[in-house]
């Protein structure tokens, strides 16, 4: 729900984090899977398909900074 997203955003800011965007759990898992298996530190384009019961969402991420 929107309230849950707002609460998460506020909690992250209270922890001193700069929030750029919040993503759903499935998207976060896909990005984590990709990044944890990336050996080369070169910019990567990640495409995440989130296929739900009613709708399909496609997200594009450009990962260009590695920590």
PDB file of N, CA and C in Angstrom:
ATOM      1  N   UNK A   1       0.832  -1.181   0.000  1.00  0.00           N
ATOM      2  CA  UNK A   1       0.000   0.000   0.000  1.00  0.00           C
ATOM      3  C   UNK A   1       0.881   1.252   0.000  1.00  0.00           C
ATOM      4  N   UNK A   2       0.291   2.368  -0.320  1.00  0.00           N
ATOM      5  CA  UNK A   2       1.044   3.614  -0.365  1.00  0.00           C
ATOM      6  C   UNK A   2       1.593   3.986   1.013  1.00  0.00           C
ATOM      7  N   UNK A   3       0.828   3.699   2.052  1.00  0.00           N
ATOM      8  CA  UNK A   3       1.304   4.024   3.399  1.00  0.00           C
ATOM      9  C   UNK A   3       2.575   3.237   3.740  1.00  0.00           C
ATOM     10  N   UNK A   4       2.620   1.972   3.349  1.00  0.00           N
ATOM     11  CA  UNK A   4       3.807   1.146   3.594  1.00  0.00           C
ATOM     12  C   UNK A   4       5.018   1.725   2.871  1.00  0.00           C
ATOM     13  N   UNK A   5       4.826   2.149   1.626  1.00  0.00           N
ATOM     14  CA  UNK A   5       5.928   2.757   0.875  1.00  0.00           C
ATOM     15  C   UNK A   5       6.387   4.052   1.528  1.00  0.00           C
ATOM     16  N   UNK A   6       5.435   4.867   1.952  1.00  0.00           N
ATOM     17  CA  UNK A   6       5.778   6.121   2.624  1.00  0.00           C
ATOM     18  C   UNK A   6       6.552   5.869   3.911  1.00  0.00           C
ATOM     19  N   UNK A   7       6.123   4.870   4.676  1.00  0.00           N
ATOM     20  CA  UNK A   7       6.809   4.528   5.927  1.00  0.00           C
ATOM     21  C   UNK A   7       8.231   4.040   5.659  1.00  0.00           C
ATOM     22  N   UNK A   8       8.401   3.212   4.624  1.00  0.00           N
ATOM     23  CA  UNK A   8       9.730   2.706   4.277  1.00  0.00           C
ATOM     24  C   UNK A   8      10.642   3.855   3.849  1.00  0.00           C
ATOM     25  N   UNK A   9      10.106   4.772   3.053  1.00  0.00           N
ATOM     26  CA  UNK A   9      10.870   5.934   2.587  1.00  0.00           C
ATOM     27  C   UNK A   9      11.325   6.766   3.778  1.00  0.00           C
ATOM     28  N   UNK A  10      10.398   7.044   4.690  1.00  0.00           N
ATOM     29  CA  UNK A  10      10.703   7.851   5.864  1.00  0.00           C
ATOM     30  C   UNK A  10      11.739   7.162   6.767  1.00  0.00           C
ATOM     31  N   UNK A  11      11.617   5.852   6.948  1.00  0.00           N
ATOM     32  CA  UNK A  11      12.564   5.110   7.782  1.00  0.00           C
ATOM     33  C   UNK A  11      13.972   5.157   7.188  1.00  0.00           C
ATOM     34  N   UNK A  12      14.062   5.021   5.869  1.00  0.00           N
ATOM     35  CA  UNK A  12      15.371   5.074   5.215  1.00  0.00           C
ATOM     36  C   UNK A  12      16.001   6.452   5.379  1.00  0.00           C
ATOM     37  N   UNK A  13      15.209   7.492   5.220  1.00  0.00           N
ATOM     38  CA  UNK A  13      15.740   8.841   5.387  1.00  0.00           C
ATOM     39  C   UNK A  13      16.156   9.098   6.828  1.00  0.00           C
ATOM     40  N   UNK A  14      15.394   8.576   7.790  1.00  0.00           N
ATOM     41  CA  UNK A  14      15.741   8.732   9.196  1.00  0.00           C
ATOM     42  C   UNK A  14      17.060   8.011   9.518  1.00  0.00           C
ATOM     43  N   UNK A  15      17.352   6.952   8.764  1.00  0.00           N
ATOM     44  CA  UNK A  15      18.595   6.205   8.957  1.00  0.00           C
ATOM     45  C   UNK A  15      19.776   6.885   8.255  1.00  0.00           C
ATOM     46  N   UNK A  16      19.505   8.022   7.600  1.00  0.00           N
ATOM     47  CA  UNK A  16      20.572   8.760   6.940  1.00  0.00           C
ATOM     48  C   UNK A  16      20.843   8.337   5.518  1.00  0.00           C
ATOM     49  N   UNK A  17      19.930   7.585   4.914  1.00  0.00           N
ATOM     50  CA  UNK A  17      20.116   7.132   3.538  1.00  0.00           C
ATOM     51  C   UNK A  17      19.461   8.109   2.570  1.00  0.00           C
ATOM     52  N   UNK A  18      20.079   8.307   1.426  1.00  0.00           N
ATOM     53  CA  UNK A  18      19.479   9.124   0.383  1.00  0.00           C
ATOM     54  C   UNK A  18      18.632   8.198  -0.489  1.00  0.00           C
ATOM     55  N   UNK A  19      17.336   8.383  -0.444  1.00  0.00           N
ATOM     56  CA  UNK A  19      16.417   7.503  -1.159  1.00  0.00           C
ATOM     57  C   UNK A  19      16.190   8.059  -2.563  1.00  0.00           C
ATOM     58  N   UNK A  20      16.506   7.268  -3.560  1.00  0.00           N
ATOM     59  CA  UNK A  20      16.263   7.666  -4.942  1.00  0.00           C
ATOM     60  C   UNK A  20      14.997   7.025  -5.477  1.00  0.00           C
ATOM     61  N   UNK A  21      14.760   5.785  -5.056  1.00  0.00           N
ATOM     62  CA  UNK A  21      13.597   5.052  -5.546  1.00  0.00           C
ATOM     63  C   UNK A  21      13.375   3.833  -4.666  1.00  0.00           C
ATOM     64  N   UNK A  22      12.136   3.422  -4.552  1.00  0.00           N
ATOM     65  CA  UNK A  22      11.805   2.173  -3.879  1.00  0.00           C
ATOM     66  C   UNK A  22      11.313   1.195  -4.940  1.00  0.00           C
ATOM     67  N   UNK A  23      11.768  -0.040  -4.853  1.00  0.00           N
ATOM     68  CA  UNK A  23      11.334  -1.068  -5.801  1.00  0.00           C
ATOM     69  C   UNK A  23      10.677  -2.202  -5.030  1.00  0.00           C
ATOM     70  N   UNK A  24       9.850  -2.949  -5.732  1.00  0.00           N
ATOM     71  CA  UNK A  24       9.167  -4.053  -5.051  1.00  0.00           C
ATOM     72  C   UNK A  24      10.139  -5.206  -4.792  1.00  0.00           C
ATOM     73  N   UNK A  25       9.673  -6.144  -4.006  1.00  0.00           N
ATOM     74  CA  UNK A  25      10.521  -7.249  -3.551  1.00  0.00           C
ATOM     75  C   UNK A  25      11.073  -8.079  -4.706  1.00  0.00           C
ATOM     76  N   UNK A  26      10.241  -8.362  -5.693  1.00  0.00           N
ATOM     77  CA  UNK A  26      10.687  -9.166  -6.838  1.00  0.00           C
ATOM     78  C   UNK A  26      11.787  -8.482  -7.631  1.00  0.00           C
ATOM     79  N   UNK A  27      11.633  -7.187  -7.838  1.00  0.00           N
ATOM     80  CA  UNK A  27      12.639  -6.420  -8.560  1.00  0.00           C
ATOM     81  C   UNK A  27      13.943  -6.383  -7.778  1.00  0.00           C
ATOM     82  N   UNK A  28      13.846  -6.146  -6.481  1.00  0.00           N
ATOM     83  CA  UNK A  28      15.040  -6.104  -5.644  1.00  0.00           C
ATOM     84  C   UNK A  28      15.780  -7.441  -5.676  1.00  0.00           C
ATOM     85  N   UNK A  29      15.053  -8.535  -5.638  1.00  0.00           N
ATOM     86  CA  UNK A  29      15.674  -9.860  -5.677  1.00  0.00           C
ATOM     87  C   UNK A  29      16.383 -10.096  -7.006  1.00  0.00           C
ATOM     88  N   UNK A  30      15.760  -9.675  -8.099  1.00  0.00           N
ATOM     89  CA  UNK A  30      16.373  -9.870  -9.417  1.00  0.00           C
ATOM     90  C   UNK A  30      17.645  -9.041  -9.555  1.00  0.00           C
ATOM     91  N   UNK A  31      17.617  -7.792  -9.102  1.00  0.00           N
ATOM     92  CA  UNK A  31      18.804  -6.943  -9.187  1.00  0.00           C
ATOM     93  C   UNK A  31      19.909  -7.495  -8.290  1.00  0.00           C
ATOM     94  N   UNK A  32      19.559  -7.936  -7.085  1.00  0.00           N
ATOM     95  CA  UNK A  32      20.553  -8.518  -6.184  1.00  0.00           C
ATOM     96  C   UNK A  32      21.190  -9.757  -6.801  1.00  0.00           C
ATOM     97  N   UNK A  33      20.385 -10.620  -7.399  1.00  0.00           N
ATOM     98  CA  UNK A  33      20.894 -11.828  -8.036  1.00  0.00           C
ATOM     99  C   UNK A  33      21.900 -11.472  -9.122  1.00  0.00           C
ATOM    100  N   UNK A  34      21.546 -10.481  -9.938  1.00  0.00           N
ATOM    101  CA  UNK A  34      22.425 -10.077 -11.027  1.00  0.00           C
ATOM    102  C   UNK A  34      23.726  -9.480 -10.503  1.00  0.00           C
ATOM    103  N   UNK A  35      23.612  -8.529  -9.581  1.00  0.00           N
ATOM    104  CA  UNK A  35      24.800  -7.825  -9.085  1.00  0.00           C
ATOM    105  C   UNK A  35      25.719  -8.766  -8.325  1.00  0.00           C
ATOM    106  N   UNK A  36      25.158  -9.693  -7.561  1.00  0.00           N
ATOM    107  CA  UNK A  36      26.003 -10.592  -6.779  1.00  0.00           C
ATOM    108  C   UNK A  36      26.775 -11.575  -7.657  1.00  0.00           C
ATOM    109  N   UNK A  37      26.396 -11.712  -8.907  1.00  0.00           N
ATOM    110  CA  UNK A  37      27.084 -12.628  -9.812  1.00  0.00           C
ATOM    111  C   UNK A  37      27.885 -11.907 -10.891  1.00  0.00           C
ATOM    112  N   UNK A  38      27.990 -10.595 -10.760  1.00  0.00           N
ATOM    113  CA  UNK A  38      28.727  -9.806 -11.741  1.00  0.00           C
ATOM    114  C   UNK A  38      30.190  -9.719 -11.325  1.00  0.00           C
ATOM    115  N   UNK A  39      31.060 -10.143 -12.216  1.00  0.00           N
ATOM    116  CA  UNK A  39      32.493 -10.110 -11.938  1.00  0.00           C
ATOM    117  C   UNK A  39      33.092  -8.809 -12.465  1.00  0.00           C
ATOM    118  N   UNK A  40      32.737  -8.425 -13.666  1.00  0.00           N
ATOM    119  CA  UNK A  40      33.279  -7.219 -14.282  1.00  0.00           C
ATOM    120  C   UNK A  40      32.555  -5.991 -13.734  1.00  0.00           C
ATOM    121  N   UNK A  41      33.296  -4.978 -13.411  1.00  0.00           N
ATOM    122  CA  UNK A  41      32.685  -3.742 -12.926  1.00  0.00           C
ATOM    123  C   UNK A  41      32.519  -2.776 -14.088  1.00  0.00           C
ATOM    124  N   UNK A  42      31.704  -3.166 -15.040  1.00  0.00           N
ATOM    125  CA  UNK A  42      31.379  -2.330 -16.185  1.00  0.00           C
ATOM    126  C   UNK A  42      29.885  -2.043 -16.134  1.00  0.00           C
ATOM    127  N   UNK A  43      29.454  -0.906 -16.705  1.00  0.00           N
ATOM    128  CA  UNK A  43      28.020  -0.609 -16.702  1.00  0.00           C
ATOM    129  C   UNK A  43      27.213  -1.756 -17.316  1.00  0.00           C
ATOM    130  N   UNK A  44      26.083  -2.069 -16.680  1.00  0.00           N
ATOM    131  CA  UNK A  44      25.224  -3.165 -17.140  1.00  0.00           C
ATOM    132  C   UNK A  44      23.787  -2.670 -17.230  1.00  0.00           C
ATOM    133  N   UNK A  45      23.091  -3.103 -18.237  1.00  0.00           N
ATOM    134  CA  UNK A  45      21.663  -2.838 -18.359  1.00  0.00           C
ATOM    135  C   UNK A  45      20.927  -4.070 -17.852  1.00  0.00           C
ATOM    136  N   UNK A  46      20.068  -3.879 -16.870  1.00  0.00           N
ATOM    137  CA  UNK A  46      19.297  -4.977 -16.291  1.00  0.00           C
ATOM    138  C   UNK A  46      17.832  -4.756 -16.644  1.00  0.00           C
ATOM    139  N   UNK A  47      17.189  -5.782 -17.156  1.00  0.00           N
ATOM    140  CA  UNK A  47      15.765  -5.727 -17.465  1.00  0.00           C
ATOM    141  C   UNK A  47      15.062  -6.730 -16.568  1.00  0.00           C
ATOM    142  N   UNK A  48      14.080  -6.255 -15.817  1.00  0.00           N
ATOM    143  CA  UNK A  48      13.354  -7.103 -14.882  1.00  0.00           C
ATOM    144  C   UNK A  48      11.901  -7.188 -15.326  1.00  0.00           C
ATOM    145  N   UNK A  49      11.419  -8.403 -15.519  1.00  0.00           N
ATOM    146  CA  UNK A  49      10.017  -8.642 -15.855  1.00  0.00           C
ATOM    147  C   UNK A  49       9.306  -9.114 -14.594  1.00  0.00           C
ATOM    148  N   UNK A  50       8.256  -8.420 -14.212  1.00  0.00           N
ATOM    149  CA  UNK A  50       7.454  -8.781 -13.048  1.00  0.00           C
ATOM    150  C   UNK A  50       6.083  -9.190 -13.567  1.00  0.00           C
ATOM    151  N   UNK A  51       5.871 -10.488 -13.704  1.00  0.00           N
ATOM    152  CA  UNK A  51       4.621 -10.992 -14.274  1.00  0.00           C
ATOM    153  C   UNK A  51       3.676 -11.407 -13.162  1.00  0.00           C
ATOM    154  N   UNK A  52       2.667 -10.588 -12.944  1.00  0.00           N
ATOM    155  CA  UNK A  52       1.684 -10.867 -11.910  1.00  0.00           C
ATOM    156  C   UNK A  52       0.471 -11.581 -12.478  1.00  0.00           C
ATOM    157  N   UNK A  53      -0.530 -11.726 -11.634  1.00  0.00           N
ATOM    158  CA  UNK A  53      -1.758 -12.397 -12.054  1.00  0.00           C
ATOM    159  C   UNK A  53      -2.531 -11.580 -13.076  1.00  0.00           C
ATOM    160  N   UNK A  54      -2.512 -10.262 -12.901  1.00  0.00           N
ATOM    161  CA  UNK A  54      -3.334  -9.392 -13.742  1.00  0.00           C
ATOM    162  C   UNK A  54      -2.506  -8.553 -14.705  1.00  0.00           C
ATOM    163  N   UNK A  55      -1.300  -8.185 -14.307  1.00  0.00           N
ATOM    164  CA  UNK A  55      -0.511  -7.280 -15.141  1.00  0.00           C
ATOM    165  C   UNK A  55       0.943  -7.750 -15.215  1.00  0.00           C
ATOM    166  N   UNK A  56       1.631  -7.210 -16.197  1.00  0.00           N
ATOM    167  CA  UNK A  56       3.059  -7.464 -16.348  1.00  0.00           C
ATOM    168  C   UNK A  56       3.771  -6.122 -16.339  1.00  0.00           C
ATOM    169  N   UNK A  57       4.820  -6.026 -15.538  1.00  0.00           N
ATOM    170  CA  UNK A  57       5.605  -4.799 -15.457  1.00  0.00           C
ATOM    171  C   UNK A  57       7.005  -5.103 -15.947  1.00  0.00           C
ATOM    172  N   UNK A  58       7.585  -4.160 -16.657  1.00  0.00           N
ATOM    173  CA  UNK A  58       8.955  -4.287 -17.130  1.00  0.00           C
ATOM    174  C   UNK A  58       9.718  -3.081 -16.609  1.00  0.00           C
ATOM    175  N   UNK A  59      10.870  -3.344 -15.988  1.00  0.00           N
ATOM    176  CA  UNK A  59      11.701  -2.262 -15.465  1.00  0.00           C
ATOM    177  C   UNK A  59      13.096  -2.396 -16.063  1.00  0.00           C
ATOM    178  N   UNK A  60      13.682  -1.252 -16.355  1.00  0.00           N
ATOM    179  CA  UNK A  60      15.031  -1.194 -16.894  1.00  0.00           C
ATOM    180  C   UNK A  60      15.917  -0.475 -15.885  1.00  0.00           C
ATOM    181  N   UNK A  61      17.069  -1.053 -15.571  1.00  0.00           N
ATOM    182  CA  UNK A  61      18.031  -0.450 -14.664  1.00  0.00           C
ATOM    183  C   UNK A  61      19.375  -0.390 -15.349  1.00  0.00           C
ATOM    184  N   UNK A  62      20.026   0.747 -15.248  1.00  0.00           N
ATOM    185  CA  UNK A  62      21.401   0.847 -15.689  1.00  0.00           C
ATOM    186  C   UNK A  62      22.251   0.889 -14.434  1.00  0.00           C
ATOM    187  N   UNK A  63      23.055  -0.142 -14.234  1.00  0.00           N
ATOM    188  CA  UNK A  63      23.934  -0.210 -13.064  1.00  0.00           C
ATOM    189  C   UNK A  63      25.305   0.231 -13.528  1.00  0.00           C
ATOM    190  N   UNK A  64      25.711   1.416 -13.063  1.00  0.00           N
ATOM    191  CA  UNK A  64      26.990   1.952 -13.512  1.00  0.00           C
ATOM    192  C   UNK A  64      27.920   2.318 -12.375  1.00  0.00           C
ATOM    193  N   UNK A  65      27.519   2.037 -11.137  1.00  0.00           N
ATOM    194  CA  UNK A  65      28.400   2.267  -9.991  1.00  0.00           C
ATOM    195  C   UNK A  65      28.422   1.010  -9.134  1.00  0.00           C
ATOM    196  N   UNK A  66      29.602   0.567  -8.806  1.00  0.00           N
ATOM    197  CA  UNK A  66      29.766  -0.626  -7.988  1.00  0.00           C
ATOM    198  C   UNK A  66      30.465  -0.245  -6.701  1.00  0.00           C
ATOM    199  N   UNK A  67      29.997  -0.803  -5.606  1.00  0.00           N
ATOM    200  CA  UNK A  67      30.586  -0.489  -4.297  1.00  0.00           C
ATOM    201  C   UNK A  67      31.392  -1.693  -3.820  1.00  0.00           C
TER     202      UNK A  67
END
